[in-house]
Amino acid sequence: MPYWEIFTPENAFTDKDKERISEAITQMYVDWVDLPRFYVVVRFHDMPHNTMYVGGQAKNNFVRVVIDHIARRMDDPEFRKLCMAAIEELLAPFVKDRGHDWEVHIDETPMDLWRTQGITPPAPFSEMEKLWAKENRAVPYHYDTQLPLEEPAPAAL
């Protein structure tokens, strides 16, 4: 969580655009809901001409964004509106401002259907999740005690 798939016309985004979009997406989740950076995955799909269809018609300027949230749920309708507005604002310079048509949707997967590195992620906002964020990786831990199975990696000098 979150996992983004962005389907675009072929060559709609440069590699630099993809970096900027991915960094902005990651920072949004770090700032808003304290997610570990490595939780955020963004996958870009360049769609060759006449491979994206909308309403049965080829749509060669269409951008489709599919988002799956797992580590955090959006139960509050006002927060959902805020999140959707933030996503629209984040994408606008790359999509709307470039004349693309677009659509965005978010699914929410139950957290118990998620593993990373074969490990059940720790509870949201827990001390273990904070350790995962600090280490920027999955740290094996005892599920009962929520304590690490290993010592955290030493800080880089």
CSV table of N, CA and C in Angstrom, one decimal:
chain,number,residue,atom,x,y,z
A,1,MET,N,0.8,-1.2,0.0
A,1,MET,CA,0.0,0.0,0.0
A,1,MET,C,0.9,1.2,0.0
A,2,PRO,N,0.6,2.1,-0.8
A,2,PRO,CA,-0.3,2.0,-1.9
A,2,PRO,C,0.4,1.5,-3.2
A,3,TYR,N,-0.3,1.0,-4.1
A,3,TYR,CA,0.2,0.5,-5.3
A,3,TYR,C,-0.6,1.2,-6.4
A,4,TRP,N,0.2,2.0,-7.2
A,4,TRP,CA,-0.4,2.7,-8.3
A,4,TRP,C,0.0,2.1,-9.6
A,5,GLU,N,-0.9,2.0,-10.6
A,5,GLU,CA,-0.6,1.7,-12.0
A,5,GLU,C,-1.1,2.8,-12.8
A,6,ILE,N,-0.2,3.3,-13.6
A,6,ILE,CA,-0.6,4.5,-14.5
A,6,ILE,C,-0.4,4.1,-15.9
A,7,PHE,N,-1.5,4.0,-16.6
A,7,PHE,CA,-1.6,3.6,-18.0
A,7,PHE,C,-1.6,4.9,-18.9
A,8,THR,N,-0.6,5.1,-19.7
A,8,THR,CA,-0.6,6.3,-20.5
A,8,THR,C,-0.3,6.0,-22.0
A,9,PRO,N,-0.6,7.0,-22.9
A,9,PRO,CA,-0.2,6.8,-24.2
A,9,PRO,C,1.3,6.6,-24.3
A,10,GLU,N,1.8,5.9,-25.2
A,10,GLU,CA,3.2,5.7,-25.4
A,10,GLU,C,4.0,7.0,-25.4
A,11,ASN,N,5.0,7.0,-24.6
A,11,ASN,CA,5.9,8.2,-24.5
A,11,ASN,C,5.2,9.5,-24.0
A,12,ALA,N,4.1,9.3,-23.3
A,12,ALA,CA,3.5,10.5,-22.7
A,12,ALA,C,4.3,11.1,-21.6
A,13,PHE,N,5.1,10.3,-20.9
A,13,PHE,CA,5.9,10.8,-19.8
A,13,PHE,C,7.4,10.4,-20.1
A,14,THR,N,8.2,11.4,-19.8
A,14,THR,CA,9.7,11.1,-19.9
A,14,THR,C,10.1,10.3,-18.6
A,15,ASP,N,11.3,9.8,-18.6
A,15,ASP,CA,11.8,9.2,-17.4
A,15,ASP,C,11.8,10.2,-16.2
A,16,LYS,N,12.2,11.4,-16.5
A,16,LYS,CA,12.2,12.5,-15.5
A,16,LYS,C,10.8,12.7,-14.9
A,17,ASP,N,9.8,12.8,-15.8
A,17,ASP,CA,8.4,12.9,-15.4
A,17,ASP,C,8.0,11.8,-14.5
A,18,LYS,N,8.4,10.5,-14.8
A,18,LYS,CA,8.0,9.4,-14.0
A,18,LYS,C,8.7,9.5,-12.6
A,19,GLU,N,9.9,9.9,-12.6
A,19,GLU,CA,10.6,10.2,-11.3
A,19,GLU,C,9.9,11.2,-10.5
A,20,ARG,N,9.5,12.3,-11.1
A,20,ARG,CA,8.8,13.4,-10.4
A,20,ARG,C,7.5,13.0,-9.9
A,21,ILE,N,6.7,12.3,-10.7
A,21,ILE,CA,5.4,11.7,-10.3
A,21,ILE,C,5.5,10.8,-9.1
A,22,SER,N,6.5,9.8,-9.3
A,22,SER,CA,6.7,8.8,-8.2
A,22,SER,C,7.1,9.4,-6.9
A,23,GLU,N,8.0,10.4,-7.0
A,23,GLU,CA,8.4,11.1,-5.8
A,23,GLU,C,7.3,11.8,-5.1
A,24,ALA,N,6.5,12.5,-5.9
A,24,ALA,CA,5.4,13.3,-5.4
A,24,ALA,C,4.3,12.4,-4.7
A,25,ILE,N,4.1,11.2,-5.4
A,25,ILE,CA,3.1,10.3,-4.8
A,25,ILE,C,3.7,9.7,-3.5
A,26,THR,N,4.9,9.3,-3.5
A,26,THR,CA,5.5,8.8,-2.2
A,26,THR,C,5.5,9.8,-1.1
A,27,GLN,N,5.8,11.1,-1.4
A,27,GLN,CA,5.9,12.1,-0.4
A,27,GLN,C,4.5,12.4,0.1
A,28,MET,N,3.5,12.3,-0.7
A,28,MET,CA,2.1,12.5,-0.3
A,28,MET,C,1.7,11.5,0.9
A,29,TYR,N,2.1,10.2,0.7
A,29,TYR,CA,1.7,9.2,1.6
A,29,TYR,C,2.6,9.3,2.9
A,30,VAL,N,3.8,9.7,2.7
A,30,VAL,CA,4.7,9.9,3.9
A,30,VAL,C,4.2,11.1,4.7
A,31,ASP,N,3.9,12.2,4.1
A,31,ASP,CA,3.4,13.4,4.8
A,31,ASP,C,2.0,13.2,5.4
A,32,TRP,N,1.1,12.6,4.7
A,32,TRP,CA,-0.3,12.6,5.1
A,32,TRP,C,-0.6,11.5,6.1
A,33,VAL,N,0.0,10.3,5.9
A,33,VAL,CA,-0.4,9.1,6.8
A,33,VAL,C,0.9,8.4,7.3
A,34,ASP,N,2.0,9.0,7.3
A,34,ASP,CA,3.2,8.4,7.9
A,34,ASP,C,3.6,7.0,7.4
A,35,LEU,N,3.4,6.8,6.1
A,35,LEU,CA,3.8,5.5,5.6
A,35,LEU,C,5.3,5.4,5.4
A,36,PRO,N,5.9,4.2,5.6
A,36,PRO,CA,7.2,4.0,5.1
A,36,PRO,C,7.3,4.2,3.6
A,37,ARG,N,8.4,4.8,3.2
A,37,ARG,CA,8.6,5.1,1.8
A,37,ARG,C,8.5,3.9,0.9
A,38,PHE,N,9.1,2.8,1.4
A,38,PHE,CA,9.1,1.6,0.5
A,38,PHE,C,7.7,0.9,0.3
A,39,TYR,N,6.7,1.3,1.1
A,39,TYR,CA,5.4,0.9,0.9
A,39,TYR,C,4.8,1.3,-0.5
A,40,VAL,N,5.3,2.5,-1.0
A,40,VAL,CA,4.7,3.1,-2.1
A,40,VAL,C,5.4,2.6,-3.4
A,41,VAL,N,4.5,2.0,-4.2
A,41,VAL,CA,5.0,1.4,-5.5
A,41,VAL,C,4.2,2.0,-6.6
A,42,VAL,N,4.9,2.5,-7.7
A,42,VAL,CA,4.2,3.1,-8.8
A,42,VAL,C,4.7,2.4,-10.1
A,43,ARG,N,3.8,1.9,-10.9
A,43,ARG,CA,4.2,1.2,-12.1
A,43,ARG,C,3.6,1.9,-13.3
A,44,PHE,N,4.4,2.3,-14.3
A,44,PHE,CA,3.9,3.0,-15.5
A,44,PHE,C,3.8,2.0,-16.6
A,45,HIS,N,2.7,2.1,-17.4
A,45,HIS,CA,2.5,1.3,-18.5
A,45,HIS,C,2.3,2.2,-19.7
A,46,ASP,N,3.3,2.1,-20.7
A,46,ASP,CA,3.1,2.8,-21.9
A,46,ASP,C,2.2,2.0,-22.8
A,47,MET,N,1.1,2.6,-23.3
A,47,MET,CA,0.2,1.8,-24.1
A,47,MET,C,0.4,2.3,-25.6
A,48,PRO,N,0.8,1.3,-26.4
A,48,PRO,CA,0.9,1.6,-27.8
A,48,PRO,C,-0.4,2.1,-28.5
A,49,HIS,N,-0.2,2.8,-29.6
A,49,HIS,CA,-1.4,3.4,-30.3
A,49,HIS,C,-2.5,2.3,-30.5
A,50,ASN,N,-3.7,2.8,-30.2
A,50,ASN,CA,-4.9,1.9,-30.4
A,50,ASN,C,-4.9,0.7,-29.5
A,51,THR,N,-4.4,0.8,-28.3
A,51,THR,CA,-4.5,-0.3,-27.3
A,51,THR,C,-5.3,0.1,-26.1
A,52,MET,N,-5.7,1.3,-26.0
A,52,MET,CA,-6.5,1.8,-24.9
A,52,MET,C,-7.9,2.2,-25.5
A,53,TYR,N,-8.9,1.5,-25.0
A,53,TYR,CA,-10.3,1.8,-25.6
A,53,TYR,C,-11.2,2.3,-24.4
A,54,VAL,N,-12.0,3.3,-24.8
A,54,VAL,CA,-13.0,3.8,-23.8
A,54,VAL,C,-14.3,3.8,-24.6
A,55,GLY,N,-15.3,3.2,-24.0
A,55,GLY,CA,-16.6,3.1,-24.6
A,55,GLY,C,-16.6,2.5,-26.0
A,56,GLY,N,-15.6,1.5,-26.2
A,56,GLY,CA,-15.6,0.8,-27.4
A,56,GLY,C,-14.8,1.5,-28.5
A,57,GLN,N,-14.2,2.6,-28.2
A,57,GLN,CA,-13.5,3.4,-29.2
A,57,GLN,C,-12.0,3.6,-28.7
A,58,ALA,N,-11.1,3.5,-29.7
A,58,ALA,CA,-9.7,3.8,-29.4
A,58,ALA,C,-9.6,5.2,-28.8
A,59,LYS,N,-8.8,5.3,-27.7
A,59,LYS,CA,-8.7,6.6,-27.1
A,59,LYS,C,-7.2,6.8,-26.8
A,60,ASN,N,-6.5,7.5,-27.7
A,60,ASN,CA,-5.0,7.6,-27.7
A,60,ASN,C,-4.5,8.7,-26.9
A,61,ASN,N,-5.3,9.5,-26.2
A,61,ASN,CA,-4.8,10.5,-25.3
A,61,ASN,C,-5.3,10.3,-23.9
A,62,PHE,N,-5.6,9.0,-23.6
A,62,PHE,CA,-6.3,8.7,-22.3
A,62,PHE,C,-5.3,8.2,-21.3
A,63,VAL,N,-5.4,8.6,-20.1
A,63,VAL,CA,-4.5,8.2,-19.0
A,63,VAL,C,-5.4,7.6,-17.9
A,64,ARG,N,-5.1,6.3,-17.5
A,64,ARG,CA,-5.9,5.6,-16.5
A,64,ARG,C,-5.1,5.4,-15.3
A,65,VAL,N,-5.5,5.8,-14.2
A,65,VAL,CA,-4.8,5.6,-12.9
A,65,VAL,C,-5.6,4.7,-12.0
A,66,VAL,N,-5.0,3.5,-11.7
A,66,VAL,CA,-5.6,2.5,-10.8
A,66,VAL,C,-4.7,2.5,-9.5
A,67,ILE,N,-5.4,2.7,-8.4
A,67,ILE,CA,-4.7,2.8,-7.1
A,67,ILE,C,-5.3,1.8,-6.2
A,68,ASP,N,-4.4,1.1,-5.5
A,68,ASP,CA,-4.8,0.1,-4.5
A,68,ASP,C,-4.2,0.5,-3.1
A,69,HIS,N,-5.1,0.8,-2.2
A,69,HIS,CA,-4.7,1.1,-0.8
A,69,HIS,C,-4.8,-0.1,0.1
A,70,ILE,N,-3.8,-0.4,0.9
A,70,ILE,CA,-3.9,-1.5,1.8
A,70,ILE,C,-3.6,-1.1,3.2
A,71,ALA,N,-2.4,-0.4,3.4
A,71,ALA,CA,-1.9,-0.1,4.8
A,71,ALA,C,-2.8,0.9,5.5
A,72,ARG,N,-3.6,1.7,4.8
A,72,ARG,CA,-4.5,2.7,5.4
A,72,ARG,C,-5.8,2.6,4.7
A,73,ARG,N,-6.9,2.8,5.5
A,73,ARG,CA,-8.2,2.9,5.0
A,73,ARG,C,-8.7,4.3,5.1
A,74,MET,N,-9.6,4.6,4.1
A,74,MET,CA,-10.2,6.0,4.1
A,74,MET,C,-11.7,5.8,4.5
A,75,ASP,N,-12.0,5.8,5.8
A,75,ASP,CA,-13.3,5.6,6.2
A,75,ASP,C,-14.1,6.9,6.2
A,76,ASP,N,-13.5,8.0,6.3
A,76,ASP,CA,-14.1,9.3,6.4
A,76,ASP,C,-14.4,9.9,5.1
A,77,PRO,N,-15.6,10.1,4.7
A,77,PRO,CA,-15.9,10.7,3.4
A,77,PRO,C,-15.2,12.0,3.1
A,78,GLU,N,-15.0,12.8,4.1
A,78,GLU,CA,-14.3,14.1,3.8
A,78,GLU,C,-12.9,13.9,3.5
A,79,PHE,N,-12.3,12.9,4.2
A,79,PHE,CA,-10.9,12.6,3.9
A,79,PHE,C,-10.7,12.0,2.5
A,80,ARG,N,-11.7,11.2,2.1
A,80,ARG,CA,-11.7,10.7,0.7
A,80,ARG,C,-11.8,11.8,-0.3
A,81,LYS,N,-12.6,12.8,-0.1
A,81,LYS,CA,-12.7,13.9,-1.0
A,81,LYS,C,-11.3,14.7,-1.1
A,82,LEU,N,-10.7,14.9,0.1
A,82,LEU,CA,-9.5,15.5,0.2
A,82,LEU,C,-8.4,14.7,-0.5
A,83,CYS,N,-8.4,13.4,-0.4
A,83,CYS,CA,-7.4,12.6,-1.0
A,83,CYS,C,-7.6,12.6,-2.6
A,84,MET,N,-8.8,12.5,-3.0
A,84,MET,CA,-9.0,12.6,-4.5
A,84,MET,C,-8.6,14.0,-5.0
A,85,ALA,N,-8.9,15.0,-4.3
A,85,ALA,CA,-8.5,16.4,-4.8
A,85,ALA,C,-6.9,16.5,-4.8
A,86,ALA,N,-6.3,15.9,-3.8
A,86,ALA,CA,-4.8,15.9,-3.8
A,86,ALA,C,-4.2,15.1,-5.0
A,87,ILE,N,-4.8,14.0,-5.3
A,87,ILE,CA,-4.4,13.2,-6.4
A,87,ILE,C,-4.6,14.0,-7.7
A,88,GLU,N,-5.7,14.6,-7.9
A,88,GLU,CA,-6.0,15.4,-9.1
A,88,GLU,C,-5.0,16.5,-9.2
A,89,GLU,N,-4.7,17.2,-8.1
A,89,GLU,CA,-3.7,18.3,-8.2
A,89,GLU,C,-2.3,17.7,-8.5
A,90,LEU,N,-1.9,16.6,-7.9
A,90,LEU,CA,-0.6,16.0,-8.2
A,90,LEU,C,-0.5,15.6,-9.7
A,91,LEU,N,-1.5,15.1,-10.3
A,91,LEU,CA,-1.4,14.6,-11.7
A,91,LEU,C,-1.6,15.7,-12.7
A,92,ALA,N,-2.3,16.8,-12.3
A,92,ALA,CA,-2.6,17.9,-13.3
A,92,ALA,C,-1.5,18.3,-14.2
A,93,PRO,N,-0.3,18.6,-13.7
A,93,PRO,CA,0.7,19.1,-14.6
A,93,PRO,C,1.2,18.1,-15.7
A,94,PHE,N,0.9,16.8,-15.4
A,94,PHE,CA,1.4,15.8,-16.3
A,94,PHE,C,0.2,15.2,-17.2
A,95,VAL,N,-1.0,15.5,-16.7
A,95,VAL,CA,-2.1,14.9,-17.4
A,95,VAL,C,-3.1,16.0,-18.0
A,96,LYS,N,-3.8,16.6,-17.1
A,96,LYS,CA,-4.7,17.6,-17.5
A,96,LYS,C,-4.1,18.8,-18.3
A,97,ASP,N,-3.0,19.3,-17.8
A,97,ASP,CA,-2.3,20.4,-18.4
A,97,ASP,C,-1.7,20.1,-19.7
A,98,ARG,N,-1.5,18.8,-20.0
A,98,ARG,CA,-1.0,18.3,-21.3
A,98,ARG,C,-2.1,17.9,-22.3
A,99,GLY,N,-3.3,18.1,-21.9
A,99,GLY,CA,-4.4,17.8,-22.8
A,99,GLY,C,-4.9,16.4,-22.8
A,100,HIS,N,-4.5,15.6,-21.9
A,100,HIS,CA,-4.9,14.2,-21.8
A,100,HIS,C,-6.3,14.1,-21.2
A,101,ASP,N,-7.1,13.1,-21.6
A,101,ASP,CA,-8.3,12.7,-20.8
A,101,ASP,C,-7.8,11.7,-19.8
A,102,TRP,N,-8.5,11.6,-18.7
A,102,TRP,CA,-8.1,10.7,-17.6
A,102,TRP,C,-9.2,10.2,-16.7
A,103,GLU,N,-8.9,9.2,-16.0
A,103,GLU,CA,-9.7,8.6,-15.0
A,103,GLU,C,-8.9,8.1,-13.9
A,104,VAL,N,-9.4,8.2,-12.6
A,104,VAL,CA,-8.6,7.7,-11.4
A,104,VAL,C,-9.6,6.9,-10.6
A,105,HIS,N,-9.2,5.8,-10.0
A,105,HIS,CA,-10.0,5.2,-9.0
A,105,HIS,C,-9.1,4.5,-8.0
A,106,ILE,N,-9.7,4.3,-6.8
A,106,ILE,CA,-9.0,3.7,-5.7
A,106,ILE,C,-9.8,2.5,-5.2
A,107,ASP,N,-9.1,1.4,-5.0
A,107,ASP,CA,-9.6,0.2,-4.4
A,107,ASP,C,-8.9,0.1,-3.0
A,108,GLU,N,-9.6,-0.5,-2.0
A,108,GLU,CA,-9.0,-0.7,-0.7
A,108,GLU,C,-9.1,-2.2,-0.4
A,109,THR,N,-7.9,-2.8,-0.4
A,109,THR,CA,-7.7,-4.2,-0.1
A,109,THR,C,-7.6,-4.4,1.4
A,110,PRO,N,-8.2,-5.4,2.0
A,110,PRO,CA,-8.0,-5.7,3.4
A,110,PRO,C,-6.6,-6.0,3.7
A,111,MET,N,-6.1,-5.4,4.8
A,111,MET,CA,-4.7,-5.5,5.2
A,111,MET,C,-4.3,-7.0,5.4
A,112,ASP,N,-5.2,-7.9,5.8
A,112,ASP,CA,-4.8,-9.2,6.1
A,112,ASP,C,-4.5,-10.0,4.8
A,113,LEU,N,-4.7,-9.4,3.6
A,113,LEU,CA,-4.4,-10.0,2.4
A,113,LEU,C,-3.2,-9.4,1.7
A,114,TRP,N,-2.2,-9.0,2.6
A,114,TRP,CA,-1.0,-8.3,2.1
A,114,TRP,C,0.2,-8.8,2.9
A,115,ARG,N,1.3,-9.1,2.2
A,115,ARG,CA,2.6,-9.4,2.8
A,115,ARG,C,3.6,-8.6,2.0
A,116,THR,N,4.7,-8.3,2.7
A,116,THR,CA,5.9,-7.8,2.0
A,116,THR,C,7.1,-8.5,2.5
A,117,GLN,N,7.9,-9.0,1.6
A,117,GLN,CA,9.0,-9.9,1.9
A,117,GLN,C,8.6,-11.1,2.8
A,118,GLY,N,7.3,-11.5,2.5
A,118,GLY,CA,6.8,-12.7,3.2
A,118,GLY,C,6.3,-12.4,4.6
A,119,ILE,N,6.3,-11.1,5.0
A,119,ILE,CA,6.0,-10.7,6.4
A,119,ILE,C,4.7,-9.9,6.4
A,120,THR,N,3.8,-10.3,7.4
A,120,THR,CA,2.6,-9.5,7.6
A,120,THR,C,3.1,-8.1,8.1
A,121,PRO,N,2.8,-7.0,7.5
A,121,PRO,CA,3.2,-5.7,7.9
A,121,PRO,C,2.6,-5.4,9.3
A,122,PRO,N,3.4,-4.6,10.1
A,122,PRO,CA,2.9,-4.2,11.4
A,122,PRO,C,1.7,-3.3,11.4
A,123,ALA,N,1.0,-3.2,12.5
A,123,ALA,CA,-0.2,-2.4,12.6
A,123,ALA,C,0.2,-0.9,12.3
A,124,PRO,N,-0.8,-0.2,11.7
A,124,PRO,CA,-0.6,1.2,11.3
A,124,PRO,C,-0.2,2.0,12.5
A,125,PHE,N,0.8,2.9,12.3
A,125,PHE,CA,1.2,3.8,13.4
A,125,PHE,C,1.9,3.2,14.6
A,126,SER,N,2.2,1.9,14.5
A,126,SER,CA,2.8,1.2,15.6
A,126,SER,C,4.3,1.5,15.6
A,127,GLU,N,4.9,1.2,16.8
A,127,GLU,CA,6.4,1.4,16.9
A,127,GLU,C,7.1,0.5,15.8
A,128,MET,N,6.6,-0.7,15.5
A,128,MET,CA,7.3,-1.5,14.5
A,128,MET,C,7.1,-0.9,13.1
A,129,GLU,N,6.0,-0.3,12.8
A,129,GLU,CA,5.8,0.4,11.5
A,129,GLU,C,6.8,1.6,11.5
A,130,LYS,N,7.0,2.3,12.6
A,130,LYS,CA,7.9,3.4,12.6
A,130,LYS,C,9.3,2.9,12.3
A,131,LEU,N,9.7,1.7,12.9
A,131,LEU,CA,11.0,1.1,12.6
A,131,LEU,C,11.1,0.8,11.1
A,132,TRP,N,10.1,0.2,10.6
A,132,TRP,CA,10.1,-0.1,9.1
A,132,TRP,C,10.3,1.2,8.3
A,133,ALA,N,9.7,2.3,8.7
A,133,ALA,CA,9.8,3.5,8.0
A,133,ALA,C,11.3,4.1,8.2
A,134,LYS,N,11.8,4.0,9.4
A,134,LYS,CA,13.2,4.4,9.6
A,134,LYS,C,14.2,3.6,8.8
A,135,GLU,N,14.0,2.3,8.8
A,135,GLU,CA,14.9,1.4,8.1
A,135,GLU,C,14.6,1.4,6.5
A,136,ASN,N,13.4,1.8,6.2
A,136,ASN,CA,13.0,1.8,4.8
A,136,ASN,C,13.0,0.4,4.2
A,137,ARG,N,12.6,-0.5,5.0
A,137,ARG,CA,12.6,-1.9,4.6
A,137,ARG,C,11.7,-2.7,5.6
A,138,ALA,N,11.3,-3.9,5.2
A,138,ALA,CA,10.6,-4.8,6.1
A,138,ALA,C,11.6,-5.4,7.1
A,139,VAL,N,11.3,-5.3,8.3
A,139,VAL,CA,12.1,-5.8,9.4
A,139,VAL,C,11.4,-7.0,10.0
A,140,PRO,N,11.9,-8.2,10.0
A,140,PRO,CA,11.2,-9.3,10.6
A,140,PRO,C,10.9,-9.1,12.1
A,141,TYR,N,9.8,-9.5,12.6
A,141,TYR,CA,9.4,-9.2,14.0
A,141,TYR,C,8.6,-10.4,14.5
A,142,HIS,N,8.5,-10.4,15.8
A,142,HIS,CA,7.6,-11.4,16.5
A,142,HIS,C,6.2,-10.8,16.5
A,143,TYR,N,5.3,-11.5,15.9
A,143,TYR,CA,3.9,-11.0,15.8
A,143,TYR,C,3.3,-10.8,17.2
A,144,ASP,N,3.6,-11.6,18.1
A,144,ASP,CA,3.0,-11.5,19.5
A,144,ASP,C,3.5,-10.3,20.2
A,145,THR,N,4.8,-10.1,20.2
A,145,THR,CA,5.5,-9.1,21.0
A,145,THR,C,5.7,-7.8,20.2
A,146,GLN,N,5.6,-7.9,18.9
A,146,GLN,CA,5.9,-6.7,18.0
A,146,GLN,C,7.3,-6.2,18.2
A,147,LEU,N,8.2,-7.1,18.6
A,147,LEU,CA,9.6,-6.8,18.7
A,147,LEU,C,10.4,-7.4,17.5
A,148,PRO,N,11.5,-6.7,17.1
A,148,PRO,CA,12.2,-7.2,16.0
A,148,PRO,C,12.9,-8.5,16.3
A,149,LEU,N,13.0,-9.3,15.2
A,149,LEU,CA,13.8,-10.6,15.3
A,149,LEU,C,15.3,-10.3,15.2
A,150,GLU,N,15.6,-9.2,14.7
A,150,GLU,CA,17.0,-8.9,14.4
A,150,GLU,C,17.3,-7.4,14.9
A,151,GLU,N,18.5,-7.1,15.0
A,151,GLU,CA,18.9,-5.8,15.4
A,151,GLU,C,18.7,-4.9,14.1
A,152,PRO,N,18.2,-3.7,14.2
A,152,PRO,CA,18.2,-2.8,13.1
A,152,PRO,C,19.6,-2.5,12.5
A,153,ALA,N,19.6,-2.3,11.2
A,153,ALA,CA,20.9,-2.0,10.5
A,153,ALA,C,21.5,-0.7,11.1
A,154,PRO,N,22.8,-0.7,11.2
A,154,PRO,CA,23.5,0.5,11.8
A,154,PRO,C,23.3,1.7,10.8
A,155,ALA,N,23.2,2.9,11.4
A,155,ALA,CA,23.0,4.1,10.6
A,155,ALA,C,24.2,4.3,9.7
A,156,ALA,N,24.0,4.8,8.5
A,156,ALA,CA,25.1,5.1,7.5
A,156,ALA,C,25.9,6.2,8.1
A,157,LEU,N,27.2,6.2,7.9
A,157,LEU,CA,28.0,7.3,8.3
A,157,LEU,C,28.2,8.3,7.3
